[in-house]
PDB file of C-alpha atoms and ligand atoms in Angstrom:
ATOM      1  CA  MET A   1     116.413 100.328  51.644  1.00 82.00           C
ATOM      2  CA  GLU A   2     113.612 101.357  53.966  1.00 91.00           C
ATOM      3  CA  ARG A   3     110.914 103.891  53.230  1.00 96.00           C
ATOM      4  CA  LYS A   4     109.354 105.578  56.239  1.00 98.00           C
ATOM      5  CA  LEU A   5     107.305 108.546  57.228  1.00 98.00           C
ATOM      6  CA  ALA A   6     108.353 110.810  60.081  1.00 98.00           C
ATOM      7  CA  VAL A   7     105.705 113.141  61.407  1.00 98.00           C
ATOM      8  CA  ALA A   8     107.171 116.356  62.723  1.00 98.00           C
ATOM      9  CA  LEU A   9     105.336 116.832  66.018  1.00 98.00           C
ATOM     10  CA  ASP A  10     105.829 120.660  65.894  1.00 97.00           C
ATOM     11  CA  VAL A  11     103.250 121.621  68.462  1.00 96.00           C
ATOM     12  CA  ARG A  12     103.830 123.651  71.608  1.00 90.00           C
ATOM     13  CA  ASP A  13     102.179 121.693  74.373  1.00 92.00           C
ATOM     14  CA  LYS A  14     101.592 118.204  75.670  1.00 96.00           C
ATOM     15  CA  ASN A  15      97.790 118.135  75.180  1.00 96.00           C
ATOM     16  CA  SER A  16      98.016 118.976  71.484  1.00 96.00           C
ATOM     17  CA  ALA A  17     100.836 116.442  71.134  1.00 97.00           C
ATOM     18  CA  LEU A  18      98.907 113.643  72.837  1.00 98.00           C
ATOM     19  CA  LYS A  19      95.816 114.277  70.714  1.00 97.00           C
ATOM     20  CA  ILE A  20      97.866 113.808  67.537  1.00 98.00           C
ATOM     21  CA  LEU A  21      99.643 110.766  68.875  1.00 98.00           C
ATOM     22  CA  ASP A  22      96.286 109.178  69.776  1.00 97.00           C
ATOM     23  CA  ASP A  23      94.907 110.002  66.349  1.00 97.00           C
ATOM     24  CA  LEU A  24      97.785 108.254  64.697  1.00 98.00           C
ATOM     25  CA  LYS A  25      98.157 105.300  67.091  1.00 96.00           C
ATOM     26  CA  GLY A  26      98.722 101.962  65.364  1.00 95.00           C
ATOM     27  CA  LYS A  27     100.376 103.414  62.265  1.00 96.00           C
ATOM     28  CA  ASN A  28     103.882 102.506  61.406  1.00 96.00           C
ATOM     29  CA  LEU A  29     105.416 105.963  61.957  1.00 98.00           C
ATOM     30  CA  ILE A  30     108.414 107.858  63.248  1.00 98.00           C
ATOM     31  CA  ILE A  31     107.571 110.835  65.430  1.00 98.00           C
ATOM     32  CA  LYS A  32     110.026 113.709  65.227  1.00 98.00           C
ATOM     33  CA  ILE A  33     110.283 115.871  68.339  1.00 98.00           C
ATOM     34  CA  GLY A  34     112.088 119.151  68.177  1.00 97.00           C
ATOM     35  CA  TYR A  35     113.464 121.222  71.043  1.00 94.00           C
ATOM     36  CA  ALA A  36     110.408 123.491  71.424  1.00 94.00           C
ATOM     37  CA  LEU A  37     108.279 120.578  72.649  1.00 96.00           C
ATOM     38  CA  PHE A  38     111.150 118.748  74.292  1.00 97.00           C
ATOM     39  CA  LEU A  39     112.190 121.758  76.407  1.00 96.00           C
ATOM     40  CA  LYS A  40     108.684 122.404  77.437  1.00 95.00           C
ATOM     41  CA  GLU A  41     107.434 118.907  78.177  1.00 95.00           C
ATOM     42  CA  GLY A  42     110.643 117.053  78.934  1.00 93.00           C
ATOM     43  CA  PHE A  43     111.254 113.380  78.500  1.00 95.00           C
ATOM     44  CA  GLU A  44     107.669 112.523  79.333  1.00 96.00           C
ATOM     45  CA  ILE A  45     106.667 113.341  75.799  1.00 97.00           C
ATOM     46  CA  ILE A  46     109.047 110.687  74.505  1.00 97.00           C
ATOM     47  CA  THR A  47     107.608 108.149  76.862  1.00 97.00           C
ATOM     48  CA  HIS A  48     104.181 108.847  75.423  1.00 97.00           C
ATOM     49  CA  VAL A  49     105.501 108.409  71.872  1.00 98.00           C
ATOM     50  CA  LYS A  50     107.133 105.093  72.729  1.00 97.00           C
ATOM     51  CA  GLU A  51     104.069 103.791  74.660  1.00 97.00           C
ATOM     52  CA  ARG A  52     102.048 104.203  71.495  1.00 97.00           C
ATOM     53  CA  GLY A  53     104.493 102.059  69.494  1.00 97.00           C
ATOM     54  CA  PHE A  54     106.088 104.844  67.426  1.00 98.00           C
ATOM     55  CA  GLU A  55     109.766 105.261  66.786  1.00 98.00           C
ATOM     56  CA  VAL A  56     111.299 108.420  68.297  1.00 98.00           C
ATOM     57  CA  PHE A  57     113.308 110.921  66.221  1.00 98.00           C
ATOM     58  CA  LEU A  58     114.854 113.454  68.570  1.00 98.00           C
ATOM     59  CA  ASP A  59     115.810 116.481  66.507  1.00 98.00           C
ATOM     60  CA  LEU A  60     118.354 118.217  68.812  1.00 98.00           C
ATOM     61  CA  LYS A  61     121.017 118.935  66.145  1.00 97.00           C
ATOM     62  CA  LEU A  62     123.944 118.403  68.472  1.00 98.00           C
ATOM     63  CA  HIS A  63     127.050 120.495  67.859  1.00 98.00           C
ATOM     64  CA  ASP A  64     129.626 120.740  70.633  1.00 98.00           C
ATOM     65  CA  ILE A  65     133.056 119.484  71.662  1.00 98.00           C
ATOM     66  CA  PRO A  66     133.544 115.787  70.913  1.00 98.00           C
ATOM     67  CA  ASN A  67     133.405 114.665  74.534  1.00 98.00           C
ATOM     68  CA  THR A  68     130.130 116.477  75.227  1.00 98.00           C
ATOM     69  CA  VAL A  69     128.518 115.032  72.113  1.00 98.00           C
ATOM     70  CA  TYR A  70     129.877 111.596  73.078  1.00 98.00           C
ATOM     71  CA  ASN A  71     128.101 111.818  76.463  1.00 98.00           C
ATOM     72  CA  ALA A  72     124.851 113.133  74.862  1.00 98.00           C
ATOM     73  CA  VAL A  73     124.818 110.218  72.460  1.00 98.00           C
ATOM     74  CA  LEU A  74     125.365 107.769  75.361  1.00 98.00           C
ATOM     75  CA  SER A  75     122.345 109.261  77.057  1.00 98.00           C
ATOM     76  CA  ALA A  76     120.239 108.928  73.838  1.00 98.00           C
ATOM     77  CA  VAL A  77     121.276 105.251  73.630  1.00 98.00           C
ATOM     78  CA  ASP A  78     120.334 104.727  77.352  1.00 98.00           C
ATOM     79  CA  LYS A  79     116.999 106.328  76.677  1.00 97.00           C
ATOM     80  CA  LYS A  80     116.318 104.125  73.606  1.00 97.00           C
ATOM     81  CA  ILE A  81     115.993 107.018  71.196  1.00 98.00           C
ATOM     82  CA  ASP A  82     115.718 105.645  67.625  1.00 98.00           C
ATOM     83  CA  TYR A  83     116.991 108.653  65.600  1.00 98.00           C
ATOM     84  CA  LEU A  84     119.100 111.611  66.741  1.00 98.00           C
ATOM     85  CA  THR A  85     120.340 114.540  64.676  1.00 98.00           C
ATOM     86  CA  LEU A  86     123.726 116.264  64.880  1.00 98.00           C
ATOM     87  CA  HIS A  87     125.545 118.868  62.855  1.00 98.00           C
ATOM     88  CA  ALA A  88     128.165 117.566  60.476  1.00 97.00           C
ATOM     89  CA  LEU A  89     129.772 121.054  60.898  1.00 95.00           C
ATOM     90  CA  GLY A  90     130.878 119.875  64.343  1.00 97.00           C
ATOM     91  CA  GLY A  91     133.734 118.152  62.488  1.00 96.00           C
ATOM     92  CA  ARG A  92     135.231 114.761  61.968  1.00 98.00           C
ATOM     93  CA  GLU A  93     136.360 114.230  65.540  1.00 98.00           C
ATOM     94  CA  MET A  94     132.926 115.094  66.937  1.00 98.00           C
ATOM     95  CA  LEU A  95     131.189 112.788  64.436  1.00 98.00           C
ATOM     96  CA  LEU A  96     133.633 109.990  65.298  1.00 98.00           C
ATOM     97  CA  LYS A  97     132.921 110.348  69.012  1.00 98.00           C
ATOM     98  CA  ALA A  98     129.233 110.243  68.307  1.00 98.00           C
ATOM     99  CA  VAL A  99     129.560 107.032  66.283  1.00 98.00           C
ATOM    100  CA  GLU A 100     131.793 105.579  69.029  1.00 98.00           C
ATOM    101  CA  ALA A 101     129.107 106.347  71.631  1.00 98.00           C
ATOM    102  CA  LYS A 102     126.375 104.845  69.474  1.00 98.00           C
ATOM    103  CA  ASN A 103     128.449 101.643  69.300  1.00 96.00           C
ATOM    104  CA  ASN A 104     126.265  98.568  68.474  1.00 95.00           C
ATOM    105  CA  SER A 105     123.006 100.103  69.736  1.00 98.00           C
ATOM    106  CA  LYS A 106     119.974 100.599  67.471  1.00 97.00           C
ATOM    107  CA  LEU A 107     120.258 104.364  67.578  1.00 98.00           C
ATOM    108  CA  LYS A 108     120.576 105.926  64.127  1.00 98.00           C
ATOM    109  CA  LEU A 109     122.646 109.088  63.931  1.00 98.00           C
ATOM    110  CA  LEU A 110     121.467 111.598  61.262  1.00 98.00           C
ATOM    111  CA  ALA A 111     123.708 114.464  60.180  1.00 98.00           C
ATOM    112  CA  VAL A 112     122.548 117.855  59.104  1.00 97.00           C
ATOM    113  CA  THR A 113     124.892 119.547  56.620  1.00 93.00           C
ATOM    114  CA  VAL A 114     124.205 123.196  55.766  1.00 85.00           C
ATOM    115  CA  LEU A 115     120.839 124.416  56.994  1.00 85.00           C
ATOM    116  CA  THR A 116     118.464 125.314  54.196  1.00 80.00           C
ATOM    117  CA  SER A 117     118.011 128.773  55.782  1.00 82.00           C
ATOM    118  CA  HIS A 118     121.625 129.589  54.723  1.00 86.00           C
ATOM    119  CA  SER A 119     122.678 131.052  51.367  1.00 85.00           C
ATOM    120  CA  GLU A 120     126.013 131.677  49.758  1.00 87.00           C
ATOM    121  CA  ASP A 121     126.567 134.604  52.176  1.00 89.00           C
ATOM    122  CA  TYR A 122     127.142 132.012  54.860  1.00 88.00           C
ATOM    123  CA  MET A 123     130.081 130.553  52.911  1.00 89.00           C
ATOM    124  CA  GLU A 124     131.585 134.025  52.817  1.00 89.00           C
ATOM    125  CA  PHE A 125     130.921 134.434  56.534  1.00 90.00           C
ATOM    126  CA  LEU A 126     132.795 131.176  57.112  1.00 90.00           C
ATOM    127  CA  GLY A 127     135.612 132.290  54.788  1.00 90.00           C
ATOM    128  CA  SER A 128     135.104 129.079  52.903  1.00 89.00           C
ATOM    129  CA  LYS A 129     136.675 128.374  49.506  1.00 91.00           C
ATOM    130  CA  TYR A 130     133.740 126.045  48.683  1.00 90.00           C
ATOM    131  CA  SER A 131     130.361 126.883  47.278  1.00 88.00           C
ATOM    132  CA  LEU A 132     127.430 126.025  49.577  1.00 87.00           C
ATOM    133  CA  GLN A 133     126.660 122.974  47.484  1.00 88.00           C
ATOM    134  CA  GLN A 134     130.224 121.693  47.474  1.00 91.00           C
ATOM    135  CA  PHE A 135     130.497 122.274  51.228  1.00 91.00           C
ATOM    136  CA  ALA A 136     127.241 120.424  51.994  1.00 92.00           C
ATOM    137  CA  LEU A 137     128.487 117.485  49.936  1.00 95.00           C
ATOM    138  CA  LYS A 138     131.847 117.481  51.667  1.00 95.00           C
ATOM    139  CA  LEU A 139     130.123 117.462  55.094  1.00 96.00           C
ATOM    140  CA  ALA A 140     127.771 114.664  54.065  1.00 97.00           C
ATOM    141  CA  GLN A 141     130.680 112.579  52.724  1.00 97.00           C
ATOM    142  CA  THR A 142     132.677 113.005  55.871  1.00 97.00           C
ATOM    143  CA  ALA A 143     129.688 112.126  58.113  1.00 98.00           C
ATOM    144  CA  VAL A 144     128.860 108.931  56.191  1.00 98.00           C
ATOM    145  CA  GLU A 145     132.560 107.965  55.970  1.00 97.00           C
ATOM    146  CA  VAL A 146     132.967 108.031  59.715  1.00 98.00           C
ATOM    147  CA  GLY A 147     129.840 105.943  60.225  1.00 98.00           C
ATOM    148  CA  VAL A 148     126.862 108.259  60.667  1.00 98.00           C
ATOM    149  CA  ASP A 149     123.735 106.433  59.493  1.00 98.00           C
ATOM    150  CA  GLY A 150     121.914 109.152  57.561  1.00 98.00           C
ATOM    151  CA  ILE A 151     121.948 112.611  56.083  1.00 98.00           C
ATOM    152  CA  VAL A 152     119.187 115.230  56.264  1.00 97.00           C
ATOM    153  CA  SER A 153     118.817 117.071  52.989  1.00 94.00           C
ATOM    154  CA  SER A 154     116.312 118.570  50.552  1.00 92.00           C
ATOM    155  CA  PRO A 155     114.623 116.015  48.212  1.00 93.00           C
ATOM    156  CA  PHE A 156     116.419 117.899  45.379  1.00 93.00           C
ATOM    157  CA  GLU A 157     119.900 116.949  46.730  1.00 92.00           C
ATOM    158  CA  VAL A 158     119.276 113.278  47.451  1.00 95.00           C
ATOM    159  CA  ARG A 159     120.237 111.922  44.035  1.00 95.00           C
ATOM    160  CA  THR A 160     123.583 113.848  43.941  1.00 95.00           C
ATOM    161  CA  LEU A 161     124.348 112.741  47.451  1.00 96.00           C
ATOM    162  CA  LYS A 162     123.523 109.083  46.743  1.00 96.00           C
ATOM    163  CA  ASN A 163     125.532 109.205  43.525  1.00 96.00           C
ATOM    164  CA  SER A 164     128.593 110.890  45.094  1.00 96.00           C
ATOM    165  CA  ILE A 165     128.864 109.014  48.390  1.00 96.00           C
ATOM    166  CA  GLY A 166     130.274 105.620  47.893  1.00 90.00           C
ATOM    167  CA  LYS A 167     128.476 104.060  50.918  1.00 95.00           C
ATOM    168  CA  GLU A 168     124.837 103.378  51.806  1.00 96.00           C
ATOM    169  CA  PHE A 169     123.121 105.845  54.065  1.00 98.00           C
ATOM    170  CA  LEU A 170     119.555 106.894  55.036  1.00 98.00           C
ATOM    171  CA  ALA A 171     118.409 109.971  53.094  1.00 98.00           C
ATOM    172  CA  VAL A 172     116.077 111.956  55.311  1.00 98.00           C
ATOM    173  CA  THR A 173     114.119 114.695  53.548  1.00 96.00           C
ATOM    174  CA  PRO A 174     111.986 117.551  54.975  1.00 95.00           C
ATOM    175  CA  GLY A 175     110.464 120.087  52.594  1.00 92.00           C
ATOM    176  CA  ILE A 176     107.652 117.764  51.415  1.00 95.00           C
ATOM    177  CA  ARG A 177     104.299 119.058  50.288  1.00 95.00           C
ATOM    178  CA  LEU A 178     101.480 116.981  48.965  1.00 93.00           C
ATOM    179  CA  GLY A 179     100.216 119.119  46.117  1.00 83.00           C
ATOM    180  CA  GLU A 180      99.157 122.658  45.671  1.00 68.00           C
ATOM    181  CA  GLU A 181      98.795 123.562  49.321  1.00 71.00           C
ATOM    182  CA  LYS A 182     100.849 126.362  50.816  1.00 70.00           C
ATOM    183  CA  LYS A 183     104.537 125.956  51.230  1.00 74.00           C
ATOM    184  CA  ASP A 184     104.720 127.767  54.597  1.00 77.00           C
ATOM    185  CA  ASP A 185     108.365 128.835  54.995  1.00 75.00           C
ATOM    186  CA  GLN A 186     109.755 126.021  52.822  1.00 74.00           C
ATOM    187  CA  LYS A 187     111.309 127.506  49.642  1.00 73.00           C
ATOM    188  CA  ARG A 188     111.387 124.509  47.352  1.00 80.00           C
ATOM    189  CA  THR A 189     109.027 121.658  48.051  1.00 89.00           C
ATOM    190  CA  ALA A 190     108.620 118.239  46.535  1.00 94.00           C
ATOM    191  CA  THR A 191     105.931 115.598  46.568  1.00 96.00           C
ATOM    192  CA  PRO A 192     106.412 112.295  48.483  1.00 97.00           C
ATOM    193  CA  GLU A 193     106.577 110.440  45.128  1.00 96.00           C
ATOM    194  CA  PHE A 194     109.319 112.726  43.873  1.00 96.00           C
ATOM    195  CA  ALA A 195     111.379 112.356  47.013  1.00 97.00           C
ATOM    196  CA  ILE A 196     111.119 108.571  47.026  1.00 97.00           C
ATOM    197  CA  LYS A 197     112.051 108.385  43.334  1.00 97.00           C
ATOM    198  CA  GLU A 198     115.167 110.488  43.999  1.00 96.00           C
ATOM    199  CA  GLY A 199     116.148 108.001  46.696  1.00 97.00           C
ATOM    200  CA  ALA A 200     114.806 109.395  49.969  1.00 98.00           C
ATOM    201  CA  ASN A 201     114.291 106.840  52.752  1.00 98.00           C
ATOM    202  CA  ILE A 202     112.621 108.872  55.491  1.00 98.00           C
ATOM    203  CA  LEU A 203     110.187 111.680  54.556  1.00 98.00           C
ATOM    204  CA  VAL A 204     109.709 114.299  57.293  1.00 98.00           C
ATOM    205  CA  ILE A 205     106.353 115.991  57.068  1.00 97.00           C
ATOM    206  CA  GLY A 206     104.886 118.428  59.624  1.00 97.00           C
ATOM    207  CA  ARG A 207     102.412 121.167  58.863  1.00 95.00           C
ATOM    208  CA  PRO A 208     100.456 119.454  56.036  1.00 96.00           C
ATOM    209  CA  ILE A 209      99.581 116.686  58.517  1.00 97.00           C
ATOM    210  CA  LEU A 210      99.264 118.850  61.630  1.00 97.00           C
ATOM    211  CA  SER A 211      96.843 121.221  59.943  1.00 95.00           C
ATOM    212  CA  SER A 212      94.727 118.496  58.393  1.00 95.00           C
ATOM    213  CA  ARG A 213      91.259 117.717  59.845  1.00 94.00           C
ATOM    214  CA  ASN A 214      91.607 113.998  59.397  1.00 96.00           C
ATOM    215  CA  LYS A 215      95.266 113.339  60.225  1.00 97.00           C
ATOM    216  CA  ARG A 216      94.882 109.590  60.339  1.00 97.00           C
ATOM    217  CA  GLU A 217      93.366 109.437  56.839  1.00 97.00           C
ATOM    218  CA  LEU A 218      95.944 111.800  55.381  1.00 97.00           C
ATOM    219  CA  VAL A 219      98.830 109.779  56.948  1.00 98.00           C
ATOM    220  CA  GLU A 220      97.373 106.606  55.462  1.00 97.00           C
ATOM    221  CA  GLU A 221      97.253 108.330  52.019  1.00 97.00           C
ATOM    222  CA  ILE A 222     100.896 109.461  52.344  1.00 97.00           C
ATOM    223  CA  LEU A 223     101.992 106.007  53.445  1.00 97.00           C
ATOM    224  CA  GLN A 224     100.363 104.514  50.371  1.00 97.00           C
ATOM    225  CA  LYS A 225     102.054 107.095  48.126  1.00 96.00           C
ATOM    226  CA  ILE A 226     105.407 106.250  49.719  1.00 96.00           C
ATOM    227  CA  ASN A 227     104.940 102.537  49.314  1.00 95.00           C
ATOM    228  CA  ASN A 228     103.620 102.785  45.737  1.00 94.00           C
ATOM    229  CA  ALA A 229     106.168 105.304  44.391  1.00 89.00           C
TER     230      ALA A 229
HETATM  231  O1  LIG B 301     105.994 121.596  58.577  1.00 66.11           O
HETATM  232  P1  LIG B 301     107.052 121.033  57.633  1.00 66.11           P
HETATM  233  O2  LIG B 301     106.597 119.852  56.879  1.00 66.11           O
HETATM  234  O3  LIG B 301     107.692 122.141  56.841  1.00 66.11           O
HETATM  235  O4  LIG B 301     108.135 120.541  58.687  1.00 66.11           O
HETATM  236  C1  LIG B 301     109.398 120.095  58.353  1.00 66.11           C
HETATM  237  C2  LIG B 301     110.169 119.681  59.592  1.00 66.11           C
HETATM  238  O5  LIG B 301     111.489 119.435  59.199  1.00 66.11           O
HETATM  239  C3  LIG B 301     110.280 120.780  60.602  1.00 66.11           C
HETATM  240  O6  LIG B 301     110.296 120.165  61.898  1.00 66.11           O
HETATM  241  C4  LIG B 301     111.579 121.485  60.393  1.00 66.11           C
HETATM  242  O7  LIG B 301     112.208 121.967  61.526  1.00 66.11           O
HETATM  243  C5  LIG B 301     112.434 120.324  59.815  1.00 66.11           C
HETATM  244  N1  LIG B 301     113.497 120.725  58.849  1.00 66.11           N
HETATM  245  C6  LIG B 301     113.263 121.438  57.715  1.00 66.11           C
HETATM  246  N2  LIG B 301     114.293 121.808  56.868  1.00 66.11           N
HETATM  247  C7  LIG B 301     115.522 121.420  57.174  1.00 66.11           C
HETATM  248  C8  LIG B 301     115.801 120.681  58.295  1.00 66.11           C
HETATM  249  C9  LIG B 301     114.747 120.352  59.156  1.00 66.11           C
HETATM  250  O8  LIG B 301     112.120 121.827  57.427  1.00 66.11           O
HETATM  251  N3  LIG B 301     116.505 121.734  56.322  1.00 66.11           N
END
């Protein structure tokens, strides 16, 4: 299965974004855009990403009634988005409608299970009989079963997910750090080599690249690590 790098374009304005995109032009990359940049700069930012030949990963984490998500996914297909996130917590019906809207397009739907910011307290809050881990697995299984293309998870969960889900899917992993640099607000981090060995397909990396002086060189190094792991 594929191995790709998604650069999280977590900057606040168009000029900073364009500078990074120009630095990285020509590389085989996915660019992840979150709602901070998307809300501020609108669809124009996606046009810039596409013009430079990158794939677009729109991280909007959709979670709404099935019909609303259906229409949102139709719009993403119209706009030729490559990857779009949604919450598996939205339920089977919502996931099914998302898959129906995607139809035979090239759009890849990626489901988020339980956000890494949650702890067991959240399970109590939901009144769930499951542990957080069991719940995340159940959500991932449901999402893949109904036809979602990938699951976003920590590199430490990929192996369990791949062993437990009886169908191929794209494992997308944030929480990557290259070595001894700071972890920022990530609690447990893994190297690109570790994530790939565990079965990750798309590595999402933001701050280590964004804060680097030579982003192009660093991206090249990471791509080599990914390909050689
Ligand atoms: O800067 P850093 O490499 O930590 O960025 C990781 C990216 O992945 C951010 O855009 C963040 O929002 C996203 N993400 C995450 N953890 C999750 C889900 C998404 O860090 N569980």
